[in-house]
Coordinates of C-alpha atoms in Angstrom, one line a residue:
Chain I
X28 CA 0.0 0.0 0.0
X29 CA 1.4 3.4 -0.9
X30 CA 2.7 5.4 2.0
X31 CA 3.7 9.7 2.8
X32 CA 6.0 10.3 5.1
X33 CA 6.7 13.8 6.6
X34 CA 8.7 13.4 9.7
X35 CA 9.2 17.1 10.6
X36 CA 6.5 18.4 12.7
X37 CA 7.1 21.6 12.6
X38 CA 10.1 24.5 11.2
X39 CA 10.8 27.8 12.5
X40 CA 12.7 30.2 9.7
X41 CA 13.3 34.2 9.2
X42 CA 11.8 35.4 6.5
X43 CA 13.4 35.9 3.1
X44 CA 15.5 32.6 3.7
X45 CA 15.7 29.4 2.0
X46 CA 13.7 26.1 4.1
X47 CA 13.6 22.7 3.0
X48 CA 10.7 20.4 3.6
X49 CA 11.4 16.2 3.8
X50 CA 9.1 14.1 2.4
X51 CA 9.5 10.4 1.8
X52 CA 7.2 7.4 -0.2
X53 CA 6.4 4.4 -0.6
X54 CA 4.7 2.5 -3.3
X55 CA 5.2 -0.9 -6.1
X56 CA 3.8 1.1 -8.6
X57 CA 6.1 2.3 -11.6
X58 CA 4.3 5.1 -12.2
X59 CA 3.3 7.8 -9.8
X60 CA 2.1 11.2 -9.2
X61 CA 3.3 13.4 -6.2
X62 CA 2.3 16.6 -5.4
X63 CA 2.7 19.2 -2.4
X64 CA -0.4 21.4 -1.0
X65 CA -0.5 23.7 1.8
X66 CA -3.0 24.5 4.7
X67 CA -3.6 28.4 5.5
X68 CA -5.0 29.0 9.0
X69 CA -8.2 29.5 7.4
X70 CA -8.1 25.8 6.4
X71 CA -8.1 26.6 2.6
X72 CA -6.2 23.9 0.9
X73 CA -3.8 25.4 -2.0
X74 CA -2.2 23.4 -4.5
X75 CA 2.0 24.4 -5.2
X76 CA 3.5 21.9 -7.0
X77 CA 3.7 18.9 -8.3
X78 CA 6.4 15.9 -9.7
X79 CA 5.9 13.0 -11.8
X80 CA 7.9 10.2 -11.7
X81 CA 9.2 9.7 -15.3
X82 CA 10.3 13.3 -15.2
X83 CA 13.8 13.9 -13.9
X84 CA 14.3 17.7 -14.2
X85 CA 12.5 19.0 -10.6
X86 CA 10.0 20.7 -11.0
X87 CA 10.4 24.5 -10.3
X88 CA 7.1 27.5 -9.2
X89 CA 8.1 30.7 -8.7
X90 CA 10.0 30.5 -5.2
X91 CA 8.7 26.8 -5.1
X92 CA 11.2 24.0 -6.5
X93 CA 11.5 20.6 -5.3
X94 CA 14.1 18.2 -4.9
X95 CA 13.3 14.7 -6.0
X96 CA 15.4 12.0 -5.4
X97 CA 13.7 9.0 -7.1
X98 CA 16.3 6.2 -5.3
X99 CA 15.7 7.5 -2.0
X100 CA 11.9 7.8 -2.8
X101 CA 12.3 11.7 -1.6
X102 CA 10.1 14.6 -2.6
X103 CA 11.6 17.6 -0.7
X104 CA 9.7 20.7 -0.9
X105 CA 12.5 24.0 -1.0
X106 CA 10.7 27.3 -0.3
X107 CA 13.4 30.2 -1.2
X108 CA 13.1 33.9 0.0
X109 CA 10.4 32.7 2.2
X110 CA 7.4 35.6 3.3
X111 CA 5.7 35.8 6.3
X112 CA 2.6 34.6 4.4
X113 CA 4.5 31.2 3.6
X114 CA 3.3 30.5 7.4
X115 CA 1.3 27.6 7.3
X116 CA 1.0 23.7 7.5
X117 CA 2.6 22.3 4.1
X118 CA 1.4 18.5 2.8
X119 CA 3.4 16.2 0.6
X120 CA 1.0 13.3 -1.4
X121 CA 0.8 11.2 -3.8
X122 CA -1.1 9.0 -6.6
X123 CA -0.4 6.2 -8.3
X124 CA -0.6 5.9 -11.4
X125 CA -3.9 3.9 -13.7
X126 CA -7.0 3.0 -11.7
X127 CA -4.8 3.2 -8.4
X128 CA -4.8 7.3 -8.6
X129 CA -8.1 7.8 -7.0
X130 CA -6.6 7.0 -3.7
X131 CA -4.6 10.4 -2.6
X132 CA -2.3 9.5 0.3
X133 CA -1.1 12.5 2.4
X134 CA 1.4 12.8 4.7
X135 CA 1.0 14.0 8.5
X136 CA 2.2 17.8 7.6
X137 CA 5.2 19.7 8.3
X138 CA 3.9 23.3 10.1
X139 CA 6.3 26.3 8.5
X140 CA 6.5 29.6 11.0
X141 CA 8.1 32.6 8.7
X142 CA 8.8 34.9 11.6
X143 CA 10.5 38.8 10.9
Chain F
X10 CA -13.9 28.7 -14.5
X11 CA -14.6 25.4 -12.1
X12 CA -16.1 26.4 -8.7
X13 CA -16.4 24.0 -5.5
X14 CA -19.0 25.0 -3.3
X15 CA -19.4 23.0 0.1
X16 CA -22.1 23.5 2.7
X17 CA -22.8 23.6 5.4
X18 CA -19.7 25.9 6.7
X19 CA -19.8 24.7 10.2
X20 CA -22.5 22.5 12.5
X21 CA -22.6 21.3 16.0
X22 CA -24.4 18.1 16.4
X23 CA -25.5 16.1 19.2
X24 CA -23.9 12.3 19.2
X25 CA -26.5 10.0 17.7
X26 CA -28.1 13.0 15.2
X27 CA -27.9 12.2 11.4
X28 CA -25.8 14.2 9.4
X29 CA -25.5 15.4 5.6
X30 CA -22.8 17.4 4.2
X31 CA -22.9 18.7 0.7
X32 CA -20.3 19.8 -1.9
X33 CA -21.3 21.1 -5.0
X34 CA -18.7 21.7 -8.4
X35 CA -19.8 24.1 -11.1
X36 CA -18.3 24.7 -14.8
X37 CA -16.9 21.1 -14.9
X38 CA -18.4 18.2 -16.7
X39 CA -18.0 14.1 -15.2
X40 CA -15.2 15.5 -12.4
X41 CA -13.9 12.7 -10.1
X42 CA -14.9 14.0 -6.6
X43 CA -13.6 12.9 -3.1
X44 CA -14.5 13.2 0.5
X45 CA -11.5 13.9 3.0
X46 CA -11.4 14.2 6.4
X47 CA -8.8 16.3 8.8
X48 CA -8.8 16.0 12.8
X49 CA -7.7 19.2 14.2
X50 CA -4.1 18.9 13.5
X51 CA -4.3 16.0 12.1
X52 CA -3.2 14.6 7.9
X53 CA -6.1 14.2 5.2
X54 CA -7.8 10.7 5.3
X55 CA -9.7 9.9 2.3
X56 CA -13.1 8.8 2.9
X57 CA -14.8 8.2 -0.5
X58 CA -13.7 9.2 -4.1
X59 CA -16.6 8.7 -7.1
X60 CA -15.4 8.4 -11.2
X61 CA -19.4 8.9 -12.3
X62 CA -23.0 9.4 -11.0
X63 CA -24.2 6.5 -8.9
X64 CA -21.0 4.9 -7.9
X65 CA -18.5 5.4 -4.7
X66 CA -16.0 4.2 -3.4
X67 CA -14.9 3.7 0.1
X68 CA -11.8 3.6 1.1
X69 CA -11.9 4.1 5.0
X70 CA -14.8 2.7 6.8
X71 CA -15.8 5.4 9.9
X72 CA -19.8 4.8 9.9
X73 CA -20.4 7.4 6.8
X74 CA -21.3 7.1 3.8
X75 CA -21.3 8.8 0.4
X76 CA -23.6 10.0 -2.7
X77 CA -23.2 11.3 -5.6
X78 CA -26.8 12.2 -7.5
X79 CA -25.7 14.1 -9.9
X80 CA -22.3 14.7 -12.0
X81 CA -22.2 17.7 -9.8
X82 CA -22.7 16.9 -6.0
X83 CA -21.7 14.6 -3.5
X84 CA -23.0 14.0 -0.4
X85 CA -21.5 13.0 2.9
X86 CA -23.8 11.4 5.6
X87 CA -24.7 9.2 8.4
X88 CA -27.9 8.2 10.6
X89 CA -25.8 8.1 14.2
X90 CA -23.3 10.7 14.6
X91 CA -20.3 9.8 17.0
X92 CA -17.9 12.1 19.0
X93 CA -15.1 10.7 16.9
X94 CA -16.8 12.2 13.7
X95 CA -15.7 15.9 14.7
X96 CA -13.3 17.3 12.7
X97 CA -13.1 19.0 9.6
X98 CA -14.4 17.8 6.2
X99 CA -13.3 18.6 2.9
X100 CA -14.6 17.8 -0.5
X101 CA -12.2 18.1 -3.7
X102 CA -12.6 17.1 -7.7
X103 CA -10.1 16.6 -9.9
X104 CA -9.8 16.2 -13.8
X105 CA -8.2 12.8 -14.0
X106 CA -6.6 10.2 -11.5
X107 CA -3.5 11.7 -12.0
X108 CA -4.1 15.6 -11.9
X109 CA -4.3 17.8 -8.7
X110 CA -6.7 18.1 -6.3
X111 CA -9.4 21.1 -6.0
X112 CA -10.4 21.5 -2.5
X113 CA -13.6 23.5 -0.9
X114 CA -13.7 25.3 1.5
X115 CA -14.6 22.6 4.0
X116 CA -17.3 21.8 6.9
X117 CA -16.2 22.4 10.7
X118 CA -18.0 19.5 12.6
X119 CA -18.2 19.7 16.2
X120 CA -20.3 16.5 17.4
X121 CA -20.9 16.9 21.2

């Protein structure tokens, strides 16, 4: 069964400075889909970025880039010049790919404070 | 432009009340919707996903269960609410089974 793994809990960064966020999965399938959302303190769910697994140039939007590492089964999310608006909680997940891509695994979240 | 429009925004309920929640996408034809749900501070647990009208899926069992009417809304209910369904619930569509996911606004439930 596929797996998200986000072991940070939270981070705690000044603002206009570089954070990385871990992410790790697991899954049989050849082909998969991962993608990484964040949670504003309103509970709106916005989509950043995402990374498909055939692709081996990381995928880069505006200050969001990520850094996948395909042996490792690693989908770090790198936030550069961070704002103070960058605060919230920040989810890795993934689909497989075919029938198996209905199911949207999410990982437990990694809550981002930008402080001045 | 696709809209998602969930109701209600928040309820309190009383343990053993039913329940229906209700989640509603506009400007998109046959989307593949989902039902998540998010303790406070908790990860996003899939509930239910459904590909067409008529058919769901579960893929967590927590005493709900899902509709979907029409191409265009999906319900979330129960008979017998239980403390352990507070939390917030989210509905989402997406385009394919490997595209991104469009979230609502969400539903606060506070079952006391």
């Amino acid at each position: 069964a596929q797996k998200v793994t986000q072991t940070q809990t939270s981070i705690s960064v000044v603002e206009k400075t570089t954070v990385t966020m871990d992410c790790v999965y697991e899954t049989r399938d050849s082909s998969y889909f991962l993608f990484w959302y964040k949670q504003t303190a309103s509970g709106e769910i916005v989509f950043l970025i995402r990374q498909d697994s055939y692709k081996k140039e990381n995928a880069t939007v505006g200050h969001y880039s990520l850094n996948f590492q395909k042996p490792k089964s690693s989908i770090g999310l790198i936030i550069t010049a961070t704002q103070i608006e960058d605060s919230a909680v920040y989810f890795c997940a993934m689909r497989e790919g075919g029938t198996g891509g209905y199911k949207v695994v999410f990982g437990s979240g990694t809550r981002l404070l930008v402080s001045p | 432009a696709q809209t998602i429009h969930q109701w209600p925004v928040a309820e309190i309920k009383a343990v053993g009340s039913p329940l229906s929640l209700g989640c509603t996408i506009k400007g998109k034809s046959s989307p593949n919707l989902y039902w998540y749900w998010q303790a406070t501070g908790g990860t996003l647990q899939q509930l239910f996903y459904s590909i067409t009208v008529g058919q769901v899926e579960s893929v967590v069992q927590l005493n709900l269960s899902a509709s979907r009417p029409k191409d265009d809304q999906f319900i979330l209910s129960t008979e017998k609410l239980l403390l352990s369904h507070s939390g917030f619930y989210l509905c989402a569509w997406s385009q394919t089974s490997n595209e991104r996911l469009f979230f609502g606004h969400g539903t606060k439930l506070s079952v006391l």
